[in-house]
Coordinates of C-alpha atoms in Angstrom, one line a residue:
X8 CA 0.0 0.0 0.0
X9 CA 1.2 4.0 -0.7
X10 CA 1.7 6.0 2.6
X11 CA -1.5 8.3 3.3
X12 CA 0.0 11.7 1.6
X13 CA 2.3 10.5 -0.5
X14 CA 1.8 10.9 -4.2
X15 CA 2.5 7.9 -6.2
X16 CA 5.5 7.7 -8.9
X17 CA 5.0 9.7 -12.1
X18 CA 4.2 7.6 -15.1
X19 CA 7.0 6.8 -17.2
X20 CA 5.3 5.3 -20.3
X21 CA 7.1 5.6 -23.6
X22 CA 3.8 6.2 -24.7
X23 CA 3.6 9.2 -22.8
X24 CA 4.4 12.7 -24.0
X25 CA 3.5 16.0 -21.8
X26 CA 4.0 19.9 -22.8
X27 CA 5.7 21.7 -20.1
X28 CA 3.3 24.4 -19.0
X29 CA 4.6 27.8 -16.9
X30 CA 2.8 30.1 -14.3
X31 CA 0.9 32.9 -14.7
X32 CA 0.3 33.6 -11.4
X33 CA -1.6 30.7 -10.8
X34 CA -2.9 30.2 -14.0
X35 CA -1.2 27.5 -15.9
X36 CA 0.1 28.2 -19.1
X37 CA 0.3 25.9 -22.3
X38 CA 2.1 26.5 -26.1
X39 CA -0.3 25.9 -28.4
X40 CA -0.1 26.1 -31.9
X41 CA -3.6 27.7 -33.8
X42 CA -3.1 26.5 -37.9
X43 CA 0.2 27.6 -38.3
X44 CA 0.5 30.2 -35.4
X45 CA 2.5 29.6 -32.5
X46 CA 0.5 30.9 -29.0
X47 CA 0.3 30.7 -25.7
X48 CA -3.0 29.6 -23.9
X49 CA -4.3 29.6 -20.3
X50 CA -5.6 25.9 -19.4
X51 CA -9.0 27.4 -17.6
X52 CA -11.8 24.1 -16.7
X53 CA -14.2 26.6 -16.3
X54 CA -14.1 29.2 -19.3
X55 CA -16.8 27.8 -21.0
X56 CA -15.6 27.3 -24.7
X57 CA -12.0 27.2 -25.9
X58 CA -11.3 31.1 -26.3
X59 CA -9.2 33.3 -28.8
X60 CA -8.1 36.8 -29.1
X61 CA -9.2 38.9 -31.7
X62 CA -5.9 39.5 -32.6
X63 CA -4.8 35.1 -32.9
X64 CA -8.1 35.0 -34.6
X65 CA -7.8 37.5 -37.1
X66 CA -4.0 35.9 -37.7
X67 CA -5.9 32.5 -38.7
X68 CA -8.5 33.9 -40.4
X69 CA -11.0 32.7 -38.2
X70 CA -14.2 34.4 -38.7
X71 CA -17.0 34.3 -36.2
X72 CA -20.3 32.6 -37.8
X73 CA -23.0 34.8 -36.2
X74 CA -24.0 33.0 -33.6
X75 CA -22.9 34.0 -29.8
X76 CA -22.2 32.1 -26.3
X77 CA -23.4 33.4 -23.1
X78 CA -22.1 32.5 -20.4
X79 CA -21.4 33.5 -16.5
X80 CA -18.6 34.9 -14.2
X81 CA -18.6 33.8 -10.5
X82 CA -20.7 37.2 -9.5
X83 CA -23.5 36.3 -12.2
X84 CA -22.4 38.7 -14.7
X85 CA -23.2 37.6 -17.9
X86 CA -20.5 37.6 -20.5
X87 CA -21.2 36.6 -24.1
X88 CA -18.9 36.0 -27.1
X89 CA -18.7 35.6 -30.5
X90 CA -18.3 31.9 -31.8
X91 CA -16.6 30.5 -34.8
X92 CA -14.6 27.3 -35.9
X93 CA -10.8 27.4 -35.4
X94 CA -8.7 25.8 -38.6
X95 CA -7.0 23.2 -35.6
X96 CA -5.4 23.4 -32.8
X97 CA -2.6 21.3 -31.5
X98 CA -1.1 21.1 -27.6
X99 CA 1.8 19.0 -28.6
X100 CA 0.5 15.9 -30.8
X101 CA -3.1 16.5 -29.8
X102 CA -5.1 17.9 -32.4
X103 CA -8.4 19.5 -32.8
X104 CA -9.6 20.3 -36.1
X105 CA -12.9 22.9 -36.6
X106 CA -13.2 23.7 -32.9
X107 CA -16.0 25.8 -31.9
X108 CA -14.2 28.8 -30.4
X109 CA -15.2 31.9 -28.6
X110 CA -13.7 35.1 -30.0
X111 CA -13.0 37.8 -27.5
X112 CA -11.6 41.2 -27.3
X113 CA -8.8 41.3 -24.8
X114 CA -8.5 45.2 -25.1
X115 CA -8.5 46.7 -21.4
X116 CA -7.2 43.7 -19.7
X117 CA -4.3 43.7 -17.6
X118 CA -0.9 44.3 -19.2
X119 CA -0.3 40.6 -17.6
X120 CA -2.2 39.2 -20.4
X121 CA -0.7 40.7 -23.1
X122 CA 1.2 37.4 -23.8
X123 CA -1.9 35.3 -23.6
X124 CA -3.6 34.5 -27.1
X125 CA -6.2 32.6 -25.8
X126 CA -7.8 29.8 -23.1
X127 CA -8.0 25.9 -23.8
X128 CA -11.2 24.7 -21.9
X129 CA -12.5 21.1 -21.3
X130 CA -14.0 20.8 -24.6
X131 CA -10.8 21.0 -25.8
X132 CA -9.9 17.4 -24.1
X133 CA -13.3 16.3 -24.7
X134 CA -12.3 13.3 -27.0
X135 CA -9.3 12.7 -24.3
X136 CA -8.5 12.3 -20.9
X137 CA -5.9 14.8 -20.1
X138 CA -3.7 15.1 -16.6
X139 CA -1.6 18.1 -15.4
X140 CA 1.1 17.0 -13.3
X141 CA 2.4 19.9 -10.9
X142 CA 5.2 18.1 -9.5
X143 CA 6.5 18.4 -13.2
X144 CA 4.7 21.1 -14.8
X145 CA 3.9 19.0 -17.1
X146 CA 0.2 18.7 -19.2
X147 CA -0.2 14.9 -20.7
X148 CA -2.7 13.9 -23.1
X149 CA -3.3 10.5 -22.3
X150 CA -3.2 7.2 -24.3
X151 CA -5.3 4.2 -23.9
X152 CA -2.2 2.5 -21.9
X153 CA -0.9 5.8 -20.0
X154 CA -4.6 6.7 -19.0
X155 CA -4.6 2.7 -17.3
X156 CA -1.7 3.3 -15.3
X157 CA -3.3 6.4 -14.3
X158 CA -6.2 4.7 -12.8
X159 CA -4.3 2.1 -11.0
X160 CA -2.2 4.5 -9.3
X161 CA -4.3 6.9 -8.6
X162 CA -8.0 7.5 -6.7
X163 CA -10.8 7.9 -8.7
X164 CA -13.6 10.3 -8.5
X165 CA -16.9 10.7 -9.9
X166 CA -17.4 13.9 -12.0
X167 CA -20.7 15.1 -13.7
X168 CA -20.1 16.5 -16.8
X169 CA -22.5 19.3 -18.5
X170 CA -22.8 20.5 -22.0
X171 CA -23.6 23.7 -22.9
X172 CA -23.3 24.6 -26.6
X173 CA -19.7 24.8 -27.4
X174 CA -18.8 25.0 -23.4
X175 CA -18.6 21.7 -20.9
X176 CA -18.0 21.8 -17.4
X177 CA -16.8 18.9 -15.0
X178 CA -18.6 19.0 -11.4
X179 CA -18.0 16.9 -8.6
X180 CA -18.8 15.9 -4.9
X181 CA -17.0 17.7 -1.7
X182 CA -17.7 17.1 1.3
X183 CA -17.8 20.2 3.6
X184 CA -17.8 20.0 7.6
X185 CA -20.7 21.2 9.4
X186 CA -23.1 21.2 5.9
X187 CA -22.1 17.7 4.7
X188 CA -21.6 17.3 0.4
X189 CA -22.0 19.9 -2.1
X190 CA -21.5 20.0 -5.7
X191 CA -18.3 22.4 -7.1
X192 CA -17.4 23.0 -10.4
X193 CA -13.8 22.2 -11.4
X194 CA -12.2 25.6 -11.9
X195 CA -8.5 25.9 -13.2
X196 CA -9.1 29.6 -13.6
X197 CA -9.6 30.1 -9.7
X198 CA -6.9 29.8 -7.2
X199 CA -8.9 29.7 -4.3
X200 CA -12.4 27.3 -2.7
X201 CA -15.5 29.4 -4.0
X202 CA -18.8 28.9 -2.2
X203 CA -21.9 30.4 -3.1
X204 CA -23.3 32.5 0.0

């Protein structure tokens, strides 16, 4: 048996390949390639749809289609976006051709940003299991064989997954003292436990 605490051994599968990922603060941060532009995305759980700039957009000729996603922040203030289908986009040897994308204008955000292009959201992965392994800053799209390993080394939890449009979010079970188990989205973009009042 594994020690209570202690994380097991990374997987070393030659199967296996991960994209080293850096900090934004405590955002994670992937290259990404969009057609034949190189970029830099935010892995965010709970954005919604995969985002783009304007700017990375306009670069690939990717032309929103008319139709809009709505969505909402953590205060309930609706934010909607432009959608439109991105030629591909690869994270390492993981490709998605004619994703549904959100456009949106990153004018007026933080000068932080300026070196993001765009945000990779669970639909991104939603043809394949993905991990992110701190310990290594590492981001692995999982095989068939790596993804097995996975399971017997780890602990498995059950997550509800919801699709909305272009946008799908992962929720699961946490048990809070005192008020006993709630449901919680899976939010990469937060760095901190949210509960609603």
């Amino acid at each position: 048996g594994r020690t209570p605490g202690r994380m097991p051994p990374p997987i070393r599968s030659a199967a296996m390949t991960g994209t080293p990922f850096t900090y934004l603060s405590h955002l994670v941060t992937l290259p990404v390639r969009v057609g034949d532009v190189e970029a830099r995305f935010v892995l965010d759980t709970g954005i919604g749809p995969t985002i783009l700039t304007g700017a990375v957009a306009r670069r690939v000729g990717c032309v929103p289609n008319g139709e809009t996603f709505t969505g909402q922040r953590m205060s309930g203030q609706e934010v909607g976006v432009p959608l439109a289908e991105a030629p591909s986009i690869a994270l390492g040897s993981y490709v998605r051709d004619g994703h549904v994308v959100g456009v949106l204008d990153t004018t007026g955000f933080p000068d932080a940003f300026a070196a993001i292009d765009g945000f990779l959201s669970l639909a991104f992965f939603e043809e394949r299991a993905f991990t992110v392994d701190y310990e290594h800053r590492l981001v692995v799209v999982e095989t068939p064989e790596t993804l097995a390993e996975r399971v017997v080394q780890g602990v498995a939890v059950p997550v509800r997954l919801e699709r909305r449009g272009p946008a799908l979010d992962a929720f699961l079970h946490l048990t809070v003292p005192g008020l006993g188990p709630i449901e919680v989205e899976v939010d990469m973009g937060s760095d901190s436990l949210i509960l609603d009042t």
